[in-house]
Coordinates of C-alpha atoms in Angstrom, one line a residue:
M788 CA 14.6 10.2 10.9
E789 CA 11.6 8.6 12.7
G790 CA 10.7 12.0 14.2
N791 CA 10.2 13.6 10.8
E792 CA 6.7 12.7 9.4
L793 CA 7.8 13.2 5.7
F794 CA 10.7 10.8 5.9
R795 CA 8.8 8.3 8.1
L796 CA 6.0 8.1 5.5
T797 CA 8.5 7.9 2.6
R798 CA 10.4 5.2 4.3
L799 CA 7.2 3.3 4.9
R800 CA 6.2 3.6 1.3
L801 CA 9.7 2.5 0.1
A802 CA 9.6 -0.5 2.4
A803 CA 6.1 -1.4 1.2
W804 CA 7.3 -1.3 -2.4
Y805 CA 10.4 -3.4 -1.5
A806 CA 8.2 -6.0 0.3
L807 CA 5.6 -6.0 -2.6
V808 CA 8.2 -6.6 -5.3
M809 CA 10.1 -9.2 -3.2
G810 CA 6.8 -10.9 -2.4
C811 CA 5.8 -11.1 -6.0
I812 CA 9.3 -12.6 -6.9
M813 CA 9.0 -15.1 -4.1
G814 CA 5.5 -16.0 -5.0
A815 CA 6.5 -16.6 -8.7
S816 CA 9.5 -18.6 -7.5
G817 CA 7.3 -20.8 -5.3
L818 CA 4.8 -21.3 -8.0
G819 CA 7.7 -22.3 -10.4
V820 CA 9.1 -24.7 -7.8
Y821 CA 5.6 -26.3 -7.3
H822 CA 5.2 -26.9 -11.1
V823 CA 8.7 -28.3 -11.5
V824 CA 8.2 -30.7 -8.6
A825 CA 4.8 -31.7 -9.8
H826 CA 6.1 -32.3 -13.4
A827 CA 9.0 -34.4 -12.0
Y828 CA 6.6 -36.5 -10.0
R829 CA 4.4 -37.1 -13.0
E830 CA 7.4 -37.9 -15.2
T831 CA 8.6 -40.5 -12.7
I832 CA 5.1 -42.0 -12.4
D833 CA 4.7 -42.2 -16.2
K834 CA 8.1 -43.9 -16.7
G835 CA 7.4 -46.4 -13.9
L836 CA 3.9 -47.2 -15.2
E837 CA 5.2 -47.5 -18.8
S838 CA 7.9 -49.9 -17.6
V839 CA 5.4 -52.1 -15.7
A840 CA 3.0 -52.1 -18.7
N841 CA 5.7 -53.1 -21.2
A842 CA 6.9 -55.9 -18.9
L843 CA 3.4 -57.3 -18.6
H844 CA 2.8 -56.7 -22.3
H845 CA 5.8 -58.8 -23.3
T846 CA 4.7 -61.6 -20.9
I847 CA 1.0 -61.7 -21.9
E848 CA 1.1 -61.1 -25.7
P849 CA 2.5 -64.6 -26.7
V850 CA 0.0 -66.6 -24.7
L851 CA -3.2 -64.5 -25.3
Q852 CA -4.6 -66.9 -28.0
Q853 CA -3.7 -70.1 -26.0
P854 CA -6.4 -70.6 -23.3
K855 CA -4.3 -73.2 -21.3
N856 CA -1.3 -70.9 -21.2
L857 CA -3.5 -68.0 -20.4
Q858 CA -5.0 -69.8 -17.4
Q859 CA -1.6 -70.8 -16.2
L860 CA -0.4 -67.1 -16.5
A861 CA -3.5 -66.0 -14.7
K862 CA -2.5 -68.2 -11.7
Q863 CA 1.0 -66.8 -11.7
L864 CA -0.3 -63.2 -11.8
S865 CA -3.3 -63.9 -9.6
L866 CA -5.6 -62.7 -12.4
E867 CA -9.3 -63.4 -12.2
L868 CA -10.6 -64.6 -15.6
C869 CA -14.0 -63.2 -16.7
V870 CA -16.4 -65.8 -18.1
T871 CA -19.2 -63.3 -18.3
Q872 CA -19.5 -59.5 -17.9
A873 CA -21.2 -60.1 -14.5
D874 CA -18.1 -62.0 -13.2
C875 CA -15.9 -59.0 -13.9
L876 CA -18.1 -56.7 -11.8
T877 CA -17.4 -58.6 -8.7
Q878 CA -13.8 -59.9 -9.0
T879 CA -10.9 -58.5 -7.1
G880 CA -7.4 -59.5 -7.3
V881 CA -3.9 -58.2 -6.7
I882 CA -0.9 -58.3 -9.0
K883 CA 1.7 -60.3 -7.1
N884 CA 4.4 -60.8 -9.6
Q885 CA 7.9 -59.3 -9.1
I886 CA 7.1 -56.2 -11.0
A887 CA 4.1 -55.4 -8.8
Q888 CA 6.0 -56.1 -5.7
A889 CA 8.7 -53.6 -6.8
A890 CA 6.0 -50.9 -6.7
G891 CA 5.6 -51.3 -3.0
T892 CA 2.3 -50.0 -1.6
V893 CA 1.2 -48.2 -4.8
N894 CA -2.3 -49.3 -5.9
Y895 CA -1.7 -50.8 -9.4
Y896 CA -4.3 -52.5 -11.5
M897 CA -4.3 -54.4 -14.8
R898 CA -7.1 -55.3 -17.3
L899 CA -7.0 -57.6 -20.3
L900 CA -9.5 -56.6 -23.0
N901 CA -10.5 -58.4 -26.2
R902 CA -10.6 -56.8 -29.6
S903 CA -14.0 -55.2 -28.9
G904 CA -12.9 -53.7 -25.6
Q905 CA -14.7 -56.2 -23.3
P906 CA -12.8 -57.5 -20.2
I907 CA -11.1 -60.9 -20.3
A908 CA -9.2 -60.7 -17.0
L909 CA -8.9 -58.3 -14.2
A910 CA -6.6 -57.6 -11.3
G911 CA -6.6 -54.9 -8.7
I912 CA -9.9 -53.0 -8.7
H913 CA -13.6 -53.4 -9.3
L914 CA -15.2 -52.4 -12.5
E915 CA -17.9 -50.8 -10.4
E916 CA -15.3 -48.5 -8.8
L917 CA -13.5 -47.7 -11.9
P918 CA -15.4 -48.3 -15.2
L919 CA -13.8 -49.3 -18.4
T920 CA -12.4 -46.7 -20.6
S921 CA -11.8 -46.5 -24.4
P922 CA -8.9 -48.8 -25.4
T923 CA -8.0 -46.6 -28.3
K924 CA -6.4 -43.8 -26.2
H925 CA -2.8 -44.4 -25.1
W926 CA -2.8 -42.4 -21.9
Q927 CA -5.9 -41.7 -19.8
M928 CA -6.7 -40.3 -16.3
P929 CA -9.9 -41.9 -15.0
Q930 CA -11.5 -41.2 -11.6
D931 CA -13.3 -43.6 -9.3
R932 CA -16.4 -43.0 -7.2
S933 CA -14.5 -41.6 -4.2
G934 CA -12.8 -39.0 -6.4
I935 CA -9.3 -40.6 -6.5
H936 CA -7.6 -40.1 -9.8
Y937 CA -5.7 -42.9 -11.7
H938 CA -3.2 -42.7 -14.5
Q939 CA -3.6 -45.4 -17.0
I940 CA -1.7 -46.6 -20.1
T941 CA -3.3 -48.8 -22.8
L942 CA -1.2 -51.0 -25.1
P943 CA -2.5 -53.2 -28.0
L944 CA -1.8 -56.9 -28.1
Y945 CA -0.9 -58.3 -31.5
T946 CA -1.3 -61.8 -33.0
Q947 CA 0.1 -62.3 -36.5
N948 CA 0.3 -58.5 -37.0
Q949 CA -3.4 -58.1 -36.1
V950 CA -4.8 -56.5 -32.9
S951 CA -6.2 -59.3 -30.8
G952 CA -6.8 -57.4 -27.6
Y953 CA -5.6 -54.7 -25.2
I954 CA -3.8 -54.5 -21.9
Q955 CA -4.6 -51.6 -19.6
V956 CA -2.2 -50.9 -16.7
G957 CA -2.9 -48.1 -14.2
R958 CA -2.0 -46.8 -10.8
S959 CA -3.6 -44.6 -8.2
L960 CA -2.4 -41.0 -8.0
K961 CA -3.4 -40.7 -4.4
D962 CA 0.2 -40.6 -3.2
L963 CA 1.0 -37.9 -5.8
D964 CA -2.0 -35.8 -4.7
Q965 CA -0.9 -36.2 -1.0
H966 CA 2.7 -35.1 -1.8
L967 CA 1.5 -32.1 -3.8
A968 CA -1.0 -31.1 -1.1
A969 CA 1.8 -31.2 1.5
L970 CA 4.0 -29.1 -0.8
R971 CA 1.2 -26.6 -1.3
L972 CA 0.5 -26.4 2.4
T973 CA 4.3 -25.9 3.1
L974 CA 4.4 -23.1 0.5
L975 CA 1.3 -21.4 1.9
L976 CA 2.5 -21.6 5.5
Q977 CA 5.9 -20.2 4.4
C978 CA 4.3 -17.3 2.6
P979 CA 3.2 -15.1 5.7
I980 CA 6.4 -16.0 7.6
T981 CA 8.5 -15.0 4.5
M982 CA 6.5 -11.8 4.0
I983 CA 7.1 -10.8 7.6
F984 CA 10.8 -11.4 7.3
I985 CA 10.9 -9.5 4.0
G986 CA 8.9 -6.6 5.5
I987 CA 11.4 -6.3 8.4
C988 CA 14.4 -6.4 6.0
S989 CA 12.7 -3.9 3.7
W990 CA 12.2 -1.5 6.5
W991 CA 15.8 -1.8 7.5
L992 CA 17.1 -1.5 3.9
A993 CA 14.8 1.5 3.3
G994 CA 16.3 3.2 6.3
L995 CA 19.8 2.6 5.1
A996 CA 19.0 3.8 1.6
M997 CA 17.4 7.1 2.9
Q998 CA 20.2 7.9 5.3
P999 CA 22.2 10.0 2.8
V1000 CA 19.1 11.8 1.7
Y1001 CA 18.1 12.5 5.3
R1002 CA 21.5 13.9 6.1
S1003 CA 21.3 16.2 3.1
Y1004 CA 17.8 17.3 4.1
K1005 CA 18.9 18.0 7.7
Q1006 CA 21.9 20.0 6.5
M1007 CA 19.6 22.1 4.3
E1008 CA 17.1 22.5 7.1
Q1009 CA 19.8 23.5 9.5
F1010 CA 21.1 26.0 7.0
T1011 CA 17.7 27.6 6.6
A1012 CA 17.3 27.9 10.3
D1013 CA 20.8 29.2 10.9
A1014 CA 20.5 31.7 8.1
A1015 CA 17.2 33.0 9.4
H1016 CA 18.6 33.3 12.9
E1017 CA 21.7 35.1 11.7
F1018 CA 19.6 37.5 9.6
R1019 CA 17.8 38.7 12.7
T1020 CA 20.8 40.3 14.3
P1021 CA 21.8 42.7 11.5
L1022 CA 18.1 43.5 10.8
A1023 CA 17.6 44.4 14.4
A1024 CA 20.7 46.6 14.4
M1025 CA 19.5 48.3 11.2
H1026 CA 16.1 48.9 12.7
S1027 CA 17.7 50.5 15.8
T1028 CA 19.9 52.6 13.6
I1029 CA 17.0 53.9 11.6
D1030 CA 15.1 54.7 14.8
A1031 CA 18.1 56.6 16.1
A1032 CA 18.3 58.5 12.8
F1033 CA 14.6 59.5 13.1
R1034 CA 15.2 60.9 16.6
L1035 CA 18.3 62.8 15.3
H1036 CA 16.9 64.3 12.2
G1037 CA 13.2 64.5 13.2
Q1038 CA 10.2 63.8 11.1
A1039 CA 10.1 67.0 9.1
G1040 CA 11.2 66.8 5.4
S1041 CA 10.4 68.1 2.1
E1042 CA 7.0 67.3 0.5
S1043 CA 8.7 65.1 -2.1
G1044 CA 9.2 62.6 0.6
F1045 CA 12.0 60.5 -1.0
Q1046 CA 14.1 63.6 -1.5
S1047 CA 14.5 64.1 2.2
P1048 CA 16.5 62.0 4.7
S1049 CA 13.3 61.4 6.6
G1050 CA 11.6 60.0 3.5
I1051 CA 14.4 57.7 2.7
L1052 CA 14.5 56.4 6.3
Q1053 CA 10.7 55.8 6.2
V1054 CA 11.2 53.6 3.1
L1055 CA 14.1 51.8 4.8
K1056 CA 12.2 51.2 7.9
R1057 CA 9.2 49.9 6.0
Q1058 CA 11.3 47.5 4.0
N1059 CA 13.2 46.5 7.1
T1060 CA 10.0 45.7 8.9
R1061 CA 8.8 43.6 6.0
L1062 CA 12.1 41.7 5.8
S1063 CA 12.2 41.1 9.5
Q1064 CA 8.7 39.6 9.3
L1065 CA 9.7 37.4 6.5
V1066 CA 12.8 36.1 8.3
G1067 CA 10.7 35.5 11.4
D1068 CA 8.3 33.5 9.4
L1069 CA 11.0 31.4 7.9
L1070 CA 12.5 30.8 11.3
L1071 CA 9.2 29.7 12.7
L1072 CA 8.5 27.3 9.8
A1073 CA 12.0 25.8 10.2
R1074 CA 11.5 25.2 13.9
L1075 CA 8.0 23.8 13.4
D1076 CA 9.4 21.4 10.7
Q1077 CA 12.2 20.3 13.0
Q1078 CA 9.8 20.1 16.0
Q1079 CA 12.2 22.2 17.9
Q1080 CA 9.8 24.9 18.9
R1081 CA 10.2 25.1 22.7
V1082 CA 7.0 26.6 24.0
E1083 CA 4.9 25.9 27.0
Y1084 CA 1.5 24.5 26.4
H1085 CA -1.4 25.4 28.7
S1086 CA -5.2 25.5 28.5
C1087 CA -6.4 28.0 25.9
C1088 CA -10.0 29.1 25.5
L1089 CA -10.8 29.4 21.8
N1090 CA -13.9 31.5 22.5
D1091 CA -12.0 34.3 24.1
L1092 CA -9.2 34.0 21.6
I1093 CA -11.5 34.4 18.6
S1094 CA -13.4 37.2 20.3
D1095 CA -10.2 39.1 20.9
L1096 CA -9.0 38.6 17.3
V1097 CA -12.3 39.8 15.8
E1098 CA -12.1 42.9 18.0
E1099 CA -8.5 43.6 17.1
L1100 CA -8.9 43.1 13.4
A1101 CA -12.2 45.1 13.2
F1102 CA -10.2 48.2 12.1
L1103 CA -8.7 46.3 9.2
A1104 CA -12.2 45.2 8.1
V1105 CA -13.5 48.8 8.4
E1106 CA -10.7 50.0 6.2
A1107 CA -11.5 47.4 3.6
E1108 CA -15.2 48.1 4.0
V1109 CA -15.9 44.5 4.9
K1110 CA -18.2 43.3 7.6
L1111 CA -16.5 41.1 10.1
A1112 CA -18.6 38.9 12.4
Q1113 CA -18.4 35.8 14.6
I1114 CA -20.7 33.0 15.5
Q1115 CA -19.7 30.8 18.4
T1116 CA -21.1 28.0 20.4
P1117 CA -22.1 29.1 23.9
E1118 CA -20.0 26.2 25.3
K1119 CA -16.4 27.2 26.2
L1120 CA -14.0 25.1 24.1
Y1121 CA -10.4 24.6 25.4
V1122 CA -7.4 23.2 23.7
L1123 CA -3.9 22.5 25.1
G1124 CA -1.5 24.8 23.3
N1125 CA 0.3 28.1 23.1
E1126 CA -1.8 31.3 22.7
E1127 CA 0.7 33.0 20.5
Q1128 CA 0.7 30.2 18.0
L1129 CA -3.1 29.9 18.0
Y1130 CA -3.3 33.6 17.6
R1131 CA -1.0 33.4 14.5
L1132 CA -3.0 30.5 13.1
I1133 CA -6.4 32.1 13.2
S1134 CA -5.3 35.7 12.5
N1135 CA -3.6 34.6 9.3
L1136 CA -6.9 33.1 8.1
I1137 CA -9.0 36.1 9.0
V1138 CA -6.5 38.6 7.5
N1139 CA -6.4 36.6 4.2
A1140 CA -10.2 36.5 4.1
I1141 CA -10.5 40.2 4.6
Q1142 CA -7.9 40.9 1.9
A1143 CA -9.6 38.5 -0.5
T1144 CA -13.1 40.1 0.0
A1145 CA -14.3 43.1 -2.0
C1146 CA -16.0 46.1 -0.6
G1147 CA -19.4 45.3 1.0
G1148 CA -18.5 41.6 1.5
N1149 CA -18.7 39.6 4.6
V1150 CA -16.2 37.6 6.6
T1151 CA -17.6 35.3 9.3
V1152 CA -15.7 33.3 11.9
F1153 CA -17.5 30.2 13.2
L1154 CA -16.6 28.2 16.3
E1155 CA -18.3 24.8 16.8
R1156 CA -17.7 21.6 18.8
G1157 CA -17.2 18.3 17.2
E1158 CA -17.0 14.9 18.8
R1159 CA -13.4 15.3 19.9
Y1160 CA -12.4 18.4 18.0
A1161 CA -13.0 22.1 17.9
L1162 CA -14.0 23.3 14.5
I1163 CA -12.9 26.8 13.5
Q1164 CA -14.3 28.1 10.1
V1165 CA -13.4 31.3 8.4
Q1166 CA -15.9 32.0 5.7
D1167 CA -15.7 34.9 3.2
T1168 CA -17.6 36.1 0.2
G1169 CA -14.5 37.1 -1.7
I1170 CA -13.0 36.2 -5.1
G1171 CA -12.6 32.5 -4.3
I1172 CA -9.8 30.2 -5.3
A1173 CA -9.7 28.3 -8.6
R1174 CA -9.7 24.5 -8.4
E1175 CA -6.2 24.3 -9.9
H1176 CA -4.8 26.5 -7.2
Q1177 CA -6.5 24.8 -4.2
S1178 CA -4.0 22.0 -3.9
R1179 CA -1.0 24.4 -3.7
I1180 CA -2.2 27.4 -1.6
F1181 CA -0.5 25.9 1.5
D1182 CA 2.9 25.7 -0.3
R1183 CA 5.5 28.2 0.9
F1184 CA 5.7 31.4 -1.1
Y1185 CA 2.9 30.3 -3.4
R1186 CA 0.5 33.2 -4.2
V1187 CA -2.6 32.9 -6.3
N1188 CA -2.7 36.6 -7.1
K1189 CA 0.8 37.9 -7.0
D1190 CA -0.1 41.5 -7.8
R1191 CA -2.6 41.7 -4.9
S1192 CA -0.2 40.0 -2.6
R1193 CA 2.6 42.5 -3.3
T1194 CA 0.2 45.4 -2.7
S1195 CA -1.0 44.1 0.6
G1196 CA 2.6 43.1 1.6
G1197 CA 2.0 39.4 1.7
S1198 CA 4.9 37.0 1.2
G1199 CA 3.0 33.7 0.6
L1200 CA 3.9 32.2 3.9
G1201 CA 0.7 32.9 5.9
L1202 CA -1.2 29.7 5.0
A1203 CA 2.0 27.6 5.2
I1204 CA 2.5 28.8 8.8
A1205 CA -1.2 28.1 9.6
Q1206 CA -0.9 24.6 8.3
A1207 CA 2.4 23.9 10.1
I1208 CA 0.9 25.1 13.4
A1209 CA -2.3 23.0 12.9
K1210 CA -0.1 19.9 12.2
A1211 CA 2.0 20.6 15.3
Y1212 CA -1.2 20.4 17.3
K1213 CA -2.2 17.1 15.7
G1214 CA -5.0 19.0 13.9
S1215 CA -5.7 19.7 10.2
I1216 CA -6.7 22.5 7.9
H1217 CA -8.5 22.4 4.6
V1218 CA -10.3 24.7 2.2
Q1219 CA -13.5 24.7 0.2
S1220 CA -13.8 27.3 -2.4
Q1221 CA -15.6 28.3 -5.6
Q1222 CA -14.3 31.0 -7.8
G1223 CA -16.4 34.1 -7.5
L1224 CA -18.4 32.9 -4.6
G1225 CA -15.9 32.9 -1.7
S1226 CA -13.9 30.4 0.4
T1227 CA -14.2 28.6 3.7
F1228 CA -11.1 27.5 5.6
T1229 CA -11.8 24.8 8.3
V1230 CA -9.4 24.1 11.1
K1231 CA -9.8 21.0 13.4
L1232 CA -8.0 21.1 16.7
P1233 CA -8.2 18.3 19.3
L1234 CA -10.0 19.4 22.4
Q1235 CA -8.3 19.4 25.8
P1236 CA -9.1 16.1 27.6

């Protein structure tokens, strides 16, 4: 299957689609996992912070209006009391009660505020590093000067059913940010490794999926080749029989032509020749598709080949009243190939150009040298090809003008054969045409190293 260009490209496209779809699914799954983990972390932090805040709230609220008890509580919690606003800007303390110790190394802080929102006591962090926030919001996420985020909860303190102050408890989210950053890095590092693994599996699965199709294709291809090969034997025998009949009965016949045996044999021979040519074309295309054409490649001079072709086809141009000319580079251009196939390739283009050109028109064959390619152009001033037909003229049995093709004996395989030969030589063929102004067929063939 790898030797067939069509199936190789189809398998590649199928594997690419598999990998793209699986990559999107894995990416969406990874994004979902990230959000679920981040949400679970935040939920855990919120519950822990709320638990610490509630414990401190129940401890502090009864003694807030009793200065002696407040000072004693401050010693137990290692709180620094603020006599003035300036004191609170320089105080640092650490919550050392059992609740804070349970938090381990997490950076907690606590603030006691009066009814107007001014600090009474601090523990854990400078006001310079993390300024005060509004006490009216329950949950907040302030940020210090170094860019570290904190999560903070504010609870009101009541005395005789009136708000007498506020307690703010917060903690650093640095550990959460580190965990999430590590999770993001892990997911990002896994992405290319996963995509490589998915790509390999997709290529293997695409090969498995295409095996039945490829077997059917090979059977059809083999049938075409076998049928064409089998047709050649009876056609050759028919041709020999007709020749023998000619020799037996002679060429004389009645003027009605078809009424005489000789006239009938002439028709049979002409149709036999056409059928033989068609079968030969089909066999050549089948072998080129299967890459089973066993020919010897040797150095071929394109200059001499084109000169011989122009000379041989000059009679056809004269009959059609078309001027056939050639313009070649003075440098000899050589390609590695088979002269018979190259002859077929270029002659098909020239014959088509002559047949498509009206009386008095011109057909010119150009040979130029590219950087690594030989450029062969067959240019005519004929009827041209409509844009809607240009993408299909290389299809087998496709004819733009069926009436003209039948008159000239064409079967619609000439350009298909030319394209197949060009591809077999790792070259290309394309057309530029404008209806009513003519066409130019360009063939690129790699030069011999």
